[in-house]
Amino acid sequence: MSSGASGSARTRYAILGCGSVGHAVAEELTERGKDVLILDRDESRVEALRDQDLNARVQDIADADVVDEIGDRDIVLILASDVEANKAAVSAVRETGGDHYVVVRASDPVSEDELRERGADVVINPSTVIADSALQSLETGELEYMARQLAEIIETGGDRMAILTHDNPEPDSIASATALQAIAEAFGVEADIVYSGDVGHQENRAFVNLLGIDLLARSEAPDLSEYGTVAAVDLAKSADEGFDFDVEIDIYLDHLEAEVPFDARFVDVRTNVSSTSTILTKYLQEFDQSPSEAVATALLYGIRAETLDFKRDTTPADLTAAAYLHPFANHDTLEQVESPSMSPETLDVLAEAIQNREVQGSHLFSTAGFIRDREALAQAAQHLLNLEGITTTAVLGIADEKIFLAARSKDIRLNIGNVLDEAFSEMGDAAGHSTQGSLEIPLGIFTGIEASGENRDTLLHLTEEAVRRKLFDALGVEGGSGDGSNGS
């Protein structure tokens, strides 16, 4: 055997039934240099195929002796419009015990199932193929149309844009804003990324610092009315505030539906993807803009962070966006972002959470006491999720006259964001989704006690007891009164 021979060159095809579909497939395979044999019962059609220099023979594919004609073939495509003839052909091929790879045409879901039962490797329903192709073309056309609209708003909105992230922005929000900033700059518009709250999580700080992303705190930025265009990205997580910015929002991009309706001149919300970074990547591609290293690295990290490194709710669109960004990104920087050094405050919070943990079944609750960095609670909740047998964690802390709670879950039966919302929405601000959630409640709502040096321990105990009981009740966990173990 020649070492230079390729497997595809040796593959031999048979097409059984050569109507319009079979004819189109035969021509395409022949143009690719494939060895194709066509069998059809219509003599005049076979003569016409021979006139086109195609290898065609007269054969009723519904006859059992059709297998005698295809003994030397590797792949058999049964493509007649007569589904009963196709069924007979599949049965005949399989009853010989050969190892042909069989692709067959169906007419409806019922015939699809029957053809598979008879042994077809692949069943094709032309109506489904046409519908899929039409939907794909529609999606492409819709993106092109929306990209034109977005470009028009950016180009006609003056020479300065504000891009708002959600409060205490996370990687997906920051990365999306960075990409929209690059798109705006390509149209000659200077854009500021404006945020409220803090960039508190150490990974998020490392992300911003290593990529050199310039963020403006809302308190330090110009008034929004001074910008010609105002955009908002990934803002559904801040929906409880009702998006009250005292200015008209021109552009809104997100992958989550907000509970409070968002009114903007241009809205693109795609719940069929798992990150806003995916949406912005598609716009970069539509505008034919190759991302800079910093933008590509930010977007790739945004997708990975939102999908837990492709382990949570990942869609094909997220994967194709990540594959597009991969060669442009700086992977050494990504590794640095994902493995930042732990701050002393985070270490203290984690130590307190480990020491004070209480386990009920697979659920863990803990308190970190009075804290300075509330973002450390989320890191503690994530670390504790790695304990053996634990599927859900919640870590409580008190800061600035408020109760903060961070929760994480890997229980596929549970939506921890919904649990927090149902249990605490009337008391404070709860947000999240299936695998993570956060809670912020005014401190005095449970106790009526103001924090002071004399009553700190009492206040912490009462708060912890009330929140734990209410959370465990919402989770349907017995033992909410505090009779669980610490998981030692």
XYZ file of C-alpha atoms in Angstrom:
488
model
C 0.000 0.000 0.000
C 1.301 3.413 -0.901
C 1.946 5.587 2.131
C 0.842 8.582 0.083
C -2.689 7.290 -0.520
C -5.438 9.026 1.432
C -8.505 7.410 2.913
C -10.864 9.795 1.121
C -9.414 8.860 -2.301
C -10.304 5.209 -1.765
C -13.850 5.830 -0.579
C -16.461 4.636 -3.101
C -20.010 5.928 -3.160
C -23.325 4.570 -4.394
C -26.371 6.791 -4.873
C -29.660 4.876 -4.957
C -32.453 6.929 -6.494
C -31.353 9.937 -8.505
C -34.043 12.602 -8.484
C -33.168 16.244 -7.953
C -31.531 15.600 -4.564
C -29.551 12.573 -5.726
C -28.475 14.384 -8.886
C -27.162 17.387 -6.939
C -25.215 15.115 -4.571
C -23.801 13.068 -7.461
C -22.540 16.170 -9.266
C -20.912 17.570 -6.122
C -19.163 14.278 -5.279
C -17.989 13.853 -8.871
C -16.563 17.378 -8.918
C -14.598 16.425 -5.797
C -13.087 13.511 -7.701
C -15.020 10.768 -5.892
C -15.877 7.368 -7.354
C -19.684 7.498 -7.646
C -22.118 4.830 -8.889
C -25.740 5.884 -9.517
C -28.637 3.395 -9.528
C -32.125 4.418 -10.671
C -35.089 2.530 -12.150
C -35.924 5.262 -14.725
C -34.162 4.314 -17.976
C -34.464 7.753 -19.562
C -33.004 9.371 -16.467
C -30.098 6.928 -16.459
C -29.407 7.729 -20.144
C -29.388 11.460 -19.325
C -26.946 10.865 -16.491
C -24.657 8.863 -18.791
C -24.730 11.737 -21.280
C -23.231 13.832 -18.485
C -20.392 11.271 -18.126
C -21.795 9.976 -14.832
C -21.544 6.275 -13.942
C -25.236 5.294 -13.906
C -27.090 1.967 -14.191
C -30.739 0.956 -14.393
C -31.834 -0.705 -11.143
C -35.014 -0.736 -9.060
C -33.673 0.098 -5.618
C -36.688 -1.549 -3.955
C -35.552 -4.966 -5.270
C -33.506 -7.102 -2.915
C -30.872 -7.744 -5.615
C -29.813 -4.078 -5.410
C -27.164 -5.260 -2.950
C -25.436 -7.167 -5.776
C -24.720 -3.839 -7.511
C -23.172 -2.114 -4.475
C -21.002 -4.836 -3.004
C -17.788 -2.888 -3.635
C -19.153 0.438 -2.356
C -18.260 1.963 1.039
C -20.921 4.634 1.491
C -24.476 4.185 0.262
C -26.749 7.220 -0.111
C -30.398 6.207 -0.563
C -32.048 9.395 -1.811
C -35.211 8.492 -3.730
C -38.349 10.553 -3.159
C -40.229 7.223 -2.744
C -39.761 6.542 0.989
C -41.149 2.982 0.730
C -38.448 2.174 -1.835
C -35.866 3.702 0.501
C -37.078 1.506 3.360
C -36.787 -1.599 1.191
C -33.267 -0.602 0.108
C -32.085 -0.054 3.683
C -33.476 -3.439 4.739
C -31.836 -5.163 1.772
C -28.447 -3.590 2.507
C -28.543 -4.466 6.196
C -29.797 -8.020 5.688
C -26.622 -8.856 3.750
C -24.599 -8.152 6.894
C -22.311 -5.739 5.089
C -20.594 -2.805 6.789
C -21.746 -0.102 4.368
C -22.268 3.340 5.867
C -25.880 4.116 4.965
C -27.343 7.605 4.570
C -31.042 7.657 3.696
C -33.736 10.214 2.865
C -36.940 10.378 4.936
C -40.151 12.319 4.395
C -41.400 12.930 7.948
C -40.567 12.123 11.601
C -42.383 8.789 11.453
C -40.356 7.544 8.484
C -37.196 8.900 10.151
C -37.761 6.600 13.134
C -38.563 3.598 10.964
C -35.479 4.067 8.784
C -33.267 4.241 11.862
C -34.854 1.043 13.184
C -34.020 -0.647 9.883
C -30.344 0.203 10.339
C -29.632 3.541 8.637
C -26.583 5.340 10.050
C -27.844 8.808 9.100
C -31.410 9.840 8.258
C -32.014 13.124 6.419
C -35.370 14.863 6.186
C -35.126 17.494 3.396
C -37.816 19.685 4.972
C -35.839 19.807 8.223
C -32.614 20.579 6.362
C -34.313 23.409 4.483
C -35.801 24.788 7.710
C -32.427 24.666 9.480
C -30.756 26.392 6.547
C -33.461 29.061 6.455
C -33.107 29.714 10.196
C -29.327 29.925 9.890
C -29.676 32.423 7.028
C -32.224 34.364 9.076
C -29.860 34.521 12.059
C -27.034 35.747 9.831
C -29.301 38.320 8.227
C -30.631 39.488 11.580
C -27.108 40.065 12.914
C -26.177 41.990 9.772
C -29.293 44.147 10.116
C -28.689 44.822 13.821
C -25.029 45.608 13.200
C -26.077 48.298 10.708
C -28.436 49.763 13.312
C -25.751 49.719 15.995
C -23.225 51.352 13.676
C -25.671 54.116 12.778
C -26.341 54.975 16.444
C -22.620 55.046 17.249
C -21.708 57.138 14.190
C -24.491 59.694 14.617
C -24.276 60.059 18.398
C -21.418 62.487 18.629
C -17.762 61.921 19.393
C -18.069 60.629 22.974
C -19.824 57.603 24.459
C -20.376 56.312 27.996
C -20.539 52.537 28.436
C -22.188 51.479 31.716
C -21.438 48.132 33.353
C -23.523 46.535 36.074
C -22.769 47.368 39.721
C -19.532 45.855 41.093
C -18.660 44.693 37.564
C -17.520 41.164 36.831
C -15.421 39.872 33.906
C -18.291 39.407 31.432
C -19.535 42.958 31.977
C -16.047 44.498 31.850
C -15.025 42.482 28.769
C -18.229 43.380 26.915
C -17.693 47.059 27.681
C -14.089 46.808 26.487
C -15.193 45.282 23.178
C -17.907 47.895 22.632
C -15.312 50.569 23.404
C -13.087 49.127 20.636
C -16.022 49.061 18.202
C -16.819 52.694 19.010
C -13.201 53.744 18.534
C -13.193 52.073 15.102
C -16.009 54.491 14.190
C -14.026 57.446 15.520
C -15.915 57.711 18.838
C -14.111 57.977 22.171
C -15.754 55.803 24.841
C -15.468 55.723 28.643
C -16.321 52.598 30.633
C -18.262 53.730 33.716
C -19.116 51.581 36.727
C -20.787 51.877 40.130
C -19.722 50.060 43.288
C -16.327 48.355 43.481
C -14.119 46.090 41.423
C -13.576 44.027 44.528
C -12.859 40.394 43.629
C -9.098 39.859 43.385
C -9.430 38.029 40.053
C -11.406 40.967 38.672
C -8.791 43.444 39.882
C -6.033 41.336 38.330
C -8.087 41.120 35.126
C -8.405 44.919 34.876
C -4.796 45.648 35.863
C -3.067 43.065 33.676
C -5.036 44.045 30.563
C -4.680 47.757 31.219
C -8.444 48.367 31.097
C -9.384 51.930 32.059
C -12.529 52.110 34.177
C -14.135 55.282 35.480
C -16.049 55.210 38.760
C -19.471 56.783 38.359
C -18.600 59.350 41.031
C -15.523 60.467 39.068
C -16.988 60.375 35.555
C -18.646 63.318 33.810
C -22.407 63.548 34.110
C -24.035 61.115 31.679
C -25.838 64.000 29.981
C -22.458 65.209 28.701
C -22.050 62.119 26.498
C -23.489 61.996 22.996
C -24.306 58.282 23.319
C -24.924 56.166 26.426
C -24.650 52.372 26.217
C -25.227 49.705 28.865
C -23.859 46.161 28.787
C -24.654 43.081 30.878
C -26.869 45.143 33.165
C -29.674 42.682 33.993
C -27.917 41.753 37.248
C -28.534 45.342 38.430
C -32.179 45.299 37.350
C -33.608 45.833 40.837
C -32.721 49.522 40.624
C -34.983 49.920 37.595
C -32.179 51.349 35.438
C -32.768 54.876 36.681
C -29.836 56.784 35.154
C -31.607 60.137 34.637
C -30.659 59.931 30.978
C -31.872 58.074 27.902
C -30.004 54.859 27.175
C -29.192 54.497 23.488
C -27.684 50.987 23.363
C -28.379 47.967 25.578
C -26.653 44.574 25.157
C -27.125 41.575 27.447
C -27.510 37.793 27.557
C -30.109 37.867 30.348
C -33.645 39.195 30.395
C -34.042 41.900 33.012
C -36.977 41.727 35.410
C -37.480 45.435 34.849
C -38.147 46.203 31.148
C -35.282 48.092 29.553
C -36.169 50.963 27.247
C -33.424 51.904 24.779
C -33.146 52.949 21.153
C -31.203 49.776 20.361
C -31.729 46.568 22.364
C -30.047 43.220 21.722
C -30.793 40.629 24.415
C -29.908 37.036 23.487
C -30.865 34.465 26.064
C -29.669 31.676 23.752
C -26.037 32.426 24.655
C -24.371 32.302 28.068
C -22.380 35.525 28.063
C -22.604 39.074 26.796
C -18.976 38.636 25.691
C -20.249 36.125 23.113
C -22.620 38.745 21.689
C -19.858 41.370 21.425
C -17.560 38.841 19.741
C -20.217 38.288 17.073
C -20.435 42.048 16.495
C -16.658 42.308 16.116
C -16.844 39.590 13.473
C -19.780 41.247 11.721
C -17.889 44.559 11.612
C -14.852 42.644 10.308
C -12.733 43.976 13.176
C -9.869 41.772 14.319
C -9.726 42.171 18.114
C -6.597 43.495 19.759
C -4.780 41.143 22.109
C -6.255 42.902 25.150
C -9.829 42.836 23.815
C -9.591 39.187 22.710
C -8.118 38.157 26.071
C -10.836 40.053 27.934
C -13.662 38.534 25.873
C -12.269 35.006 26.135
C -11.967 35.385 29.903
C -15.487 36.844 30.043
C -16.893 33.776 28.253
C -14.887 31.360 30.382
C -15.847 33.079 33.635
C -19.556 33.159 32.774
C -19.617 29.481 31.733
C -17.301 28.272 34.521
C -14.668 27.390 31.925
C -17.312 25.836 29.626
C -18.777 23.612 32.348
C -22.032 25.599 32.861
C -24.803 26.307 30.337
C -22.364 26.521 27.426
C -23.934 26.970 23.980
C -22.465 26.328 20.503
C -22.311 30.110 19.998
C -20.137 30.476 23.126
C -17.780 27.778 21.855
C -17.456 29.243 18.358
C -16.849 32.706 19.814
C -14.154 31.307 22.111
C -12.551 29.423 19.206
C -12.460 32.653 17.167
C -10.851 34.602 20.030
C -8.338 31.909 21.009
C -5.538 32.775 18.524
C -5.782 36.511 19.328
C -5.662 36.154 23.130
C -2.662 36.232 25.464
C -2.883 32.944 27.326
C -0.069 33.771 29.748
C -2.120 36.764 30.900
C -5.209 34.552 31.227
C -3.282 32.187 33.473
C -2.137 35.099 35.649
C -5.697 36.410 35.935
C -7.074 33.014 36.919
C -4.395 32.427 39.571
C -3.964 35.726 41.436
C -2.329 35.838 44.839
C -4.807 35.703 47.721
C -5.122 38.891 49.765
C -4.789 38.719 53.587
C -8.434 39.829 53.896
C -9.620 36.991 51.638
C -7.513 34.500 53.596
C -9.027 35.725 56.871
C -12.569 35.435 55.513
C -11.891 31.936 54.188
C -10.398 30.852 57.510
C -13.438 32.162 59.417
C -15.822 30.485 56.963
C -14.037 27.148 57.298
C -14.005 27.361 61.091
C -17.684 28.370 61.411
C -19.198 26.080 58.797
C -22.386 24.175 59.494
C -23.419 21.295 57.238
C -26.938 19.976 56.726
C -26.862 17.090 54.261
C -25.067 18.447 51.192
C -25.733 22.103 52.134
C -23.157 24.230 53.941
C -23.771 27.546 55.707
C -21.080 29.653 57.356
C -20.342 33.131 58.597
C -17.198 35.197 58.209
C -18.251 37.762 60.796
C -17.553 41.468 60.317
C -15.632 41.949 57.081
C -13.949 44.700 55.057
C -14.066 43.055 51.601
C -17.457 41.607 50.725
C -16.088 40.097 47.496
C -14.107 37.702 49.686
C -17.418 36.036 50.614
C -17.907 34.840 47.045
C -14.410 33.380 46.982
C -14.994 31.620 50.287
C -18.307 30.191 49.037
C -16.568 28.907 45.893
C -13.698 27.328 47.855
C -16.062 25.600 50.285
C -17.965 24.101 47.354
C -14.921 21.870 46.827
C -15.517 20.043 50.122
C -16.446 16.391 49.694
C -20.206 15.811 49.659
C -21.088 19.518 49.467
C -23.302 20.755 46.607
C -24.448 24.156 47.931
C -22.649 26.771 50.033
C -23.615 30.115 51.543
C -21.268 32.453 53.421
C -22.518 35.452 55.407
C -20.666 38.625 56.402
C -21.518 42.043 57.828
C -20.112 45.319 56.538
C -21.263 48.942 56.269
C -24.474 48.343 58.258
C -25.519 45.629 55.803
C -25.719 41.839 55.718
C -24.026 40.286 52.690
C -24.412 36.666 51.623
C -22.682 34.862 48.753
C -23.971 31.464 47.628
C -22.738 28.843 45.200
C -24.315 25.574 44.003
C -23.488 22.669 41.715
C -26.786 20.873 42.367
C -28.477 20.614 38.944
C -31.887 20.350 40.648
C -31.463 23.737 42.292
C -31.437 27.351 41.121
C -29.714 29.095 44.008
C -30.479 32.545 42.564
C -34.204 31.777 42.654
C -33.934 30.347 46.180
C -32.396 33.573 47.497
C -34.921 35.691 45.643
C -37.917 33.744 46.966
C -36.614 33.727 50.523
C -35.262 37.271 50.871
C -36.543 39.528 48.069
C -38.961 41.324 50.407
C -36.125 42.159 52.802
C -33.301 43.156 50.505
C -31.671 42.763 47.115
C -31.215 39.179 45.877
C -29.698 38.290 42.517
C -28.162 35.319 40.748
C -28.835 32.289 38.581
C -28.632 28.515 38.746
C -25.108 28.221 40.178
C -24.472 31.430 42.084
C -26.332 34.096 43.991
C -25.818 37.129 46.179
C -27.851 38.869 48.856
C -27.733 42.305 50.460
C -30.024 43.162 53.422
C -30.115 46.157 55.785
C -28.547 45.058 59.047
C -31.373 45.985 61.422
C -34.145 44.170 59.547
C -33.753 40.989 61.606
C -32.659 42.356 64.973
C -33.510 46.010 65.331
C -30.104 46.382 67.013
C -27.547 48.915 65.856
C -23.955 47.770 65.554
C -21.586 48.893 68.302
C -18.525 47.569 70.045
C -20.629 46.255 72.924
C -23.171 44.223 70.977
C -21.216 43.035 67.932
C -21.159 39.379 68.992
C -24.834 39.373 69.903
C -25.754 41.085 66.652
C -23.719 38.635 64.603
C -25.248 35.621 66.364
C -28.833 36.832 65.905
C -28.268 37.737 62.271
C -26.538 34.464 61.474
C -29.291 32.461 63.175
C -32.102 34.266 61.339
C -30.526 34.109 57.885
C -29.455 30.477 58.268
C -32.908 29.368 59.375
C -34.652 31.210 56.546
C -32.190 29.933 53.934
C -32.372 26.317 55.077
C -36.166 26.515 55.142
C -36.130 27.820 51.561
C -33.830 24.968 50.564
C -36.165 22.457 52.221
C -33.393 21.331 54.563
C -34.241 19.878 57.959
C -32.240 21.118 60.894
C -32.457 24.835 60.089
C -32.488 25.596 63.805
C -28.782 24.933 64.083
C -28.386 21.274 65.075
C -26.083 20.356 62.214
C -22.431 19.441 62.267
C -19.483 21.425 60.994
C -18.663 18.729 58.463
C -15.504 17.604 60.265
